[in-house]
Amino acid sequence: LFLSLFVACVLVVGGCARKAGEVWLPKREDLTVGRFVTRVALASMPMYQDTRWLRYINDLGNKIVQVSERPNFNYRFIVADTPEINAFASPDGSVFITTGLLKLCEKDEDQIAAVLAHEVSHIALRHGAKMLQKDAGYGAIAFVVFGFEVPTGRKIANFISQLTSLGYGREFELESDARALVYLKKMRYQEPALADFLEKIKHLDPAQLP
């Protein structure tokens, strides 16, 4: 019975053929996995308590959201209180940025906006769903629908680890850089801001990076 249900689910959700680059994974599925990512991140990092910074980051982030491809999605901007220089986006709409990264930006709003724009674009372009399709395949649906844990659960765990430390992979990171520039231009921020930030990252001691 379970096998029949799974096959039916795959046929309904996946279809018989898919175009290259098409996102076939239902939004509810990458949303479920995204919630796992956010839960793990919140449990592993202390949250910054300065309400002024939290309000500032949320206000800035939500302005960027309005010029993205998914302006009506439920985004959440979270500041993690850690010297680690990092920012990442979860498929459920959560964008994390660390105090270490904010310090690196030296309160330069253009650079902070560039970082947030990059992360927002990962969510707007559904890079999480595309990664799940590539790495977990139809097994991702089995995980979220039926709760299968092995080996698909292990793939999901690897997915969470990659998102929070390595990002979405070169192809999607480059696409997000390009989209971030579009967002920044729409908001009339300085276009070199993203390049300036990436230049800073390039000259950091590797030990400072996650």
CSV table of C-alpha atoms in Angstrom, one decimal:
chain,number,residue,atom,x,y,z
A,1,LEU,CA,0.0,0.0,0.0
A,2,PHE,CA,2.8,2.5,1.0
A,3,LEU,CA,4.6,1.6,-2.3
A,4,SER,CA,1.4,2.3,-4.3
A,5,LEU,CA,0.9,5.6,-2.5
A,6,PHE,CA,4.5,6.7,-3.1
A,7,VAL,CA,4.3,5.8,-6.8
A,8,ALA,CA,1.1,7.7,-7.1
A,9,CYS,CA,2.6,10.7,-5.3
A,10,VAL,CA,5.6,10.6,-7.6
A,11,LEU,CA,3.4,10.5,-10.7
A,12,VAL,CA,1.3,13.4,-9.5
A,13,VAL,CA,4.1,15.6,-8.3
A,14,GLY,CA,6.9,14.6,-10.7
A,15,GLY,CA,5.0,13.9,-13.9
A,16,CYS,CA,6.4,11.7,-16.6
A,17,ALA,CA,9.0,14.2,-17.9
A,18,ARG,CA,10.6,17.4,-16.7
A,19,LYS,CA,12.3,20.2,-18.5
A,20,ALA,CA,15.9,21.0,-17.5
A,21,GLY,CA,16.0,23.4,-14.6
A,22,GLU,CA,12.3,23.1,-13.8
A,23,VAL,CA,11.3,23.0,-10.2
A,24,TRP,CA,9.0,20.0,-9.8
A,25,LEU,CA,9.2,19.7,-6.0
A,26,PRO,CA,6.0,21.1,-4.4
A,27,LYS,CA,6.6,24.2,-2.4
A,28,ARG,CA,5.2,22.6,0.7
A,29,GLU,CA,8.0,20.0,0.6
A,30,ASP,CA,11.0,22.4,0.5
A,31,LEU,CA,9.2,24.5,3.1
A,32,THR,CA,9.1,21.4,5.4
A,33,VAL,CA,12.8,20.8,4.8
A,34,GLY,CA,13.5,24.5,5.3
A,35,ARG,CA,11.9,24.4,8.7
A,36,PHE,CA,14.3,21.6,9.6
A,37,VAL,CA,17.2,23.8,8.5
A,38,THR,CA,16.0,26.7,10.5
A,39,ARG,CA,15.4,24.6,13.6
A,40,VAL,CA,18.9,23.2,13.5
A,41,ALA,CA,20.4,26.7,13.0
A,42,LEU,CA,18.4,28.2,15.9
A,43,ALA,CA,19.5,25.4,18.2
A,44,SER,CA,23.2,25.8,17.3
A,45,MET,CA,23.7,29.6,17.4
A,46,PRO,CA,22.7,32.2,20.1
A,47,MET,CA,20.5,34.9,18.8
A,48,TYR,CA,21.5,38.6,18.9
A,49,GLN,CA,19.3,40.5,21.4
A,50,ASP,CA,19.9,44.1,20.3
A,51,THR,CA,16.4,45.1,19.1
A,52,ARG,CA,17.7,48.1,17.2
A,53,TRP,CA,19.9,45.9,14.9
A,54,LEU,CA,17.1,43.3,14.6
A,55,ARG,CA,14.6,46.0,13.5
A,56,TYR,CA,17.2,47.5,11.1
A,57,ILE,CA,18.0,44.1,9.5
A,58,ASN,CA,14.4,43.1,9.2
A,59,ASP,CA,13.4,46.5,7.7
A,60,LEU,CA,16.2,46.4,5.2
A,61,GLY,CA,15.6,42.7,4.4
A,62,ASN,CA,11.9,43.3,3.8
A,63,LYS,CA,12.6,46.1,1.4
A,64,ILE,CA,14.8,43.8,-0.7
A,65,VAL,CA,12.1,41.1,-0.6
A,66,GLN,CA,9.7,43.6,-2.3
A,67,VAL,CA,11.9,43.7,-5.4
A,68,SER,CA,12.5,40.0,-5.5
A,69,GLU,CA,10.7,37.3,-7.5
A,70,ARG,CA,8.7,36.1,-4.5
A,71,PRO,CA,7.6,39.3,-2.7
A,72,ASN,CA,4.7,37.7,-0.9
A,73,PHE,CA,6.6,34.8,0.6
A,74,ASN,CA,7.0,34.6,4.4
A,75,TYR,CA,10.6,35.8,5.0
A,76,ARG,CA,12.2,36.1,8.4
A,77,PHE,CA,15.6,37.8,9.1
A,78,ILE,CA,17.6,36.5,12.0
A,79,VAL,CA,20.8,37.9,13.5
A,80,ALA,CA,23.0,35.2,15.1
A,81,ASP,CA,25.3,36.4,17.9
A,82,THR,CA,28.6,34.8,16.8
A,83,PRO,CA,32.0,36.1,15.6
A,84,GLU,CA,31.8,33.5,12.8
A,85,ILE,CA,31.5,35.3,9.4
A,86,ASN,CA,28.5,33.8,7.8
A,87,ALA,CA,25.1,34.3,6.2
A,88,PHE,CA,22.8,31.7,4.7
A,89,ALA,CA,19.2,31.3,3.6
A,90,SER,CA,16.8,28.5,4.5
A,91,PRO,CA,14.1,27.4,2.0
A,92,ASP,CA,11.4,28.2,4.6
A,93,GLY,CA,12.2,31.9,4.2
A,94,SER,CA,14.6,32.4,7.1
A,95,VAL,CA,17.7,34.5,6.4
A,96,PHE,CA,20.5,34.3,8.9
A,97,ILE,CA,23.3,36.8,9.2
A,98,THR,CA,26.0,36.8,11.9
A,99,THR,CA,27.3,39.6,14.0
A,100,GLY,CA,30.7,38.7,12.8
A,101,LEU,CA,29.6,39.4,9.2
A,102,LEU,CA,27.9,42.6,10.2
A,103,LYS,CA,31.2,43.7,11.8
A,104,LEU,CA,33.1,42.9,8.7
A,105,CYS,CA,30.6,45.1,6.7
A,106,GLU,CA,31.6,48.0,9.1
A,107,LYS,CA,28.0,49.3,9.2
A,108,ASP,CA,28.1,50.0,5.5
A,109,GLU,CA,24.5,49.7,4.5
A,110,ASP,CA,25.3,49.1,0.8
A,111,GLN,CA,27.4,46.0,1.8
A,112,ILE,CA,24.8,44.7,4.3
A,113,ALA,CA,22.1,45.1,1.6
A,114,ALA,CA,24.3,43.2,-0.9
A,115,VAL,CA,24.6,40.3,1.5
A,116,LEU,CA,20.9,40.2,2.3
A,117,ALA,CA,20.0,40.5,-1.4
A,118,HIS,CA,22.2,37.5,-2.2
A,119,GLU,CA,20.5,35.4,0.5
A,120,VAL,CA,17.0,36.6,-0.4
A,121,SER,CA,17.6,35.5,-4.0
A,122,HIS,CA,18.3,31.9,-2.9
A,123,ILE,CA,14.8,31.8,-1.5
A,124,ALA,CA,13.2,33.7,-4.3
A,125,LEU,CA,14.7,31.4,-6.9
A,126,ARG,CA,13.9,28.3,-4.9
A,127,HIS,CA,17.5,27.1,-4.9
A,128,GLY,CA,16.7,24.8,-1.9
A,129,ALA,CA,14.2,22.9,-4.0
A,130,LYS,CA,16.5,22.6,-6.9
A,131,MET,CA,19.3,21.2,-4.6
A,132,LEU,CA,16.9,18.7,-3.1
A,133,GLN,CA,15.8,17.5,-6.5
A,134,LYS,CA,19.4,17.1,-7.6
A,135,ASP,CA,20.8,15.5,-4.4
A,136,ALA,CA,17.8,13.6,-3.0
A,137,GLY,CA,15.6,13.1,-6.0
A,138,TYR,CA,12.2,11.6,-5.5
A,139,GLY,CA,13.4,10.3,-2.2
A,140,ALA,CA,13.0,13.9,-0.8
A,141,ILE,CA,9.2,13.4,-1.3
A,142,ALA,CA,9.3,10.1,0.5
A,143,PHE,CA,11.1,11.8,3.4
A,144,VAL,CA,8.6,14.6,3.9
A,145,VAL,CA,5.5,12.6,3.1
A,146,PHE,CA,6.2,9.3,4.8
A,147,GLY,CA,9.1,10.1,7.2
A,148,PHE,CA,11.6,7.6,5.7
A,149,GLU,CA,14.9,8.3,7.5
A,150,VAL,CA,17.5,6.1,5.7
A,151,PRO,CA,19.1,6.8,3.4
A,152,THR,CA,17.1,9.8,2.4
A,153,GLY,CA,17.3,11.3,5.9
A,154,ARG,CA,21.0,11.2,5.7
A,155,LYS,CA,20.9,13.1,2.5
A,156,ILE,CA,18.6,15.7,4.1
A,157,ALA,CA,21.1,16.0,7.0
A,158,ASN,CA,23.9,16.6,4.5
A,159,PHE,CA,21.7,19.2,2.8
A,160,ILE,CA,21.3,21.1,6.1
A,161,SER,CA,25.0,21.0,6.8
A,162,GLN,CA,25.8,22.2,3.3
A,163,LEU,CA,23.4,25.1,3.4
A,164,THR,CA,24.6,26.4,6.8
A,165,SER,CA,28.4,26.1,6.0
A,166,LEU,CA,29.1,25.8,2.3
A,167,GLY,CA,26.0,27.4,0.6
A,168,TYR,CA,24.1,26.3,-2.4
A,169,GLY,CA,27.0,25.3,-4.7
A,170,ARG,CA,28.9,27.3,-7.3
A,171,GLU,CA,26.1,27.4,-9.9
A,172,PHE,CA,23.4,28.8,-7.6
A,173,GLU,CA,25.8,31.1,-5.7
A,174,LEU,CA,26.8,32.7,-9.0
A,175,GLU,CA,23.1,33.0,-10.0
A,176,SER,CA,22.4,34.7,-6.6
A,177,ASP,CA,25.2,37.1,-7.1
A,178,ALA,CA,23.7,38.1,-10.4
A,179,ARG,CA,20.2,38.5,-9.0
A,180,ALA,CA,21.5,40.4,-6.0
A,181,LEU,CA,22.9,43.0,-8.4
A,182,VAL,CA,19.5,43.4,-10.0
A,183,TYR,CA,17.8,43.9,-6.6
A,184,LEU,CA,20.4,46.4,-5.6
A,185,LYS,CA,20.0,48.4,-8.8
A,186,LYS,CA,16.2,48.5,-8.3
A,187,MET,CA,16.8,49.9,-4.8
A,188,ARG,CA,19.4,52.4,-6.1
A,189,TYR,CA,22.2,51.0,-3.9
A,190,GLN,CA,25.7,51.2,-5.1
A,191,GLU,CA,26.3,48.3,-7.5
A,192,PRO,CA,29.9,47.7,-6.5
A,193,ALA,CA,28.8,46.9,-3.0
A,194,LEU,CA,28.6,43.2,-3.6
A,195,ALA,CA,32.0,43.1,-5.3
A,196,ASP,CA,33.5,45.1,-2.5
A,197,PHE,CA,32.2,42.7,0.1
A,198,LEU,CA,33.4,39.6,-1.9
A,199,GLU,CA,36.8,41.3,-2.1
A,200,LYS,CA,36.9,41.6,1.7
A,201,ILE,CA,36.0,37.9,2.1
A,202,LYS,CA,38.8,36.9,-0.3
A,203,HIS,CA,41.4,38.5,1.9
A,204,LEU,CA,40.2,37.0,5.2
A,205,ASP,CA,42.2,34.4,7.1
A,206,PRO,CA,40.5,31.1,6.2
A,207,ALA,CA,40.3,30.3,9.9
A,208,GLN,CA,37.7,33.1,10.2
A,209,LEU,CA,35.4,31.5,7.7
A,210,PRO,CA,32.9,28.7,8.6
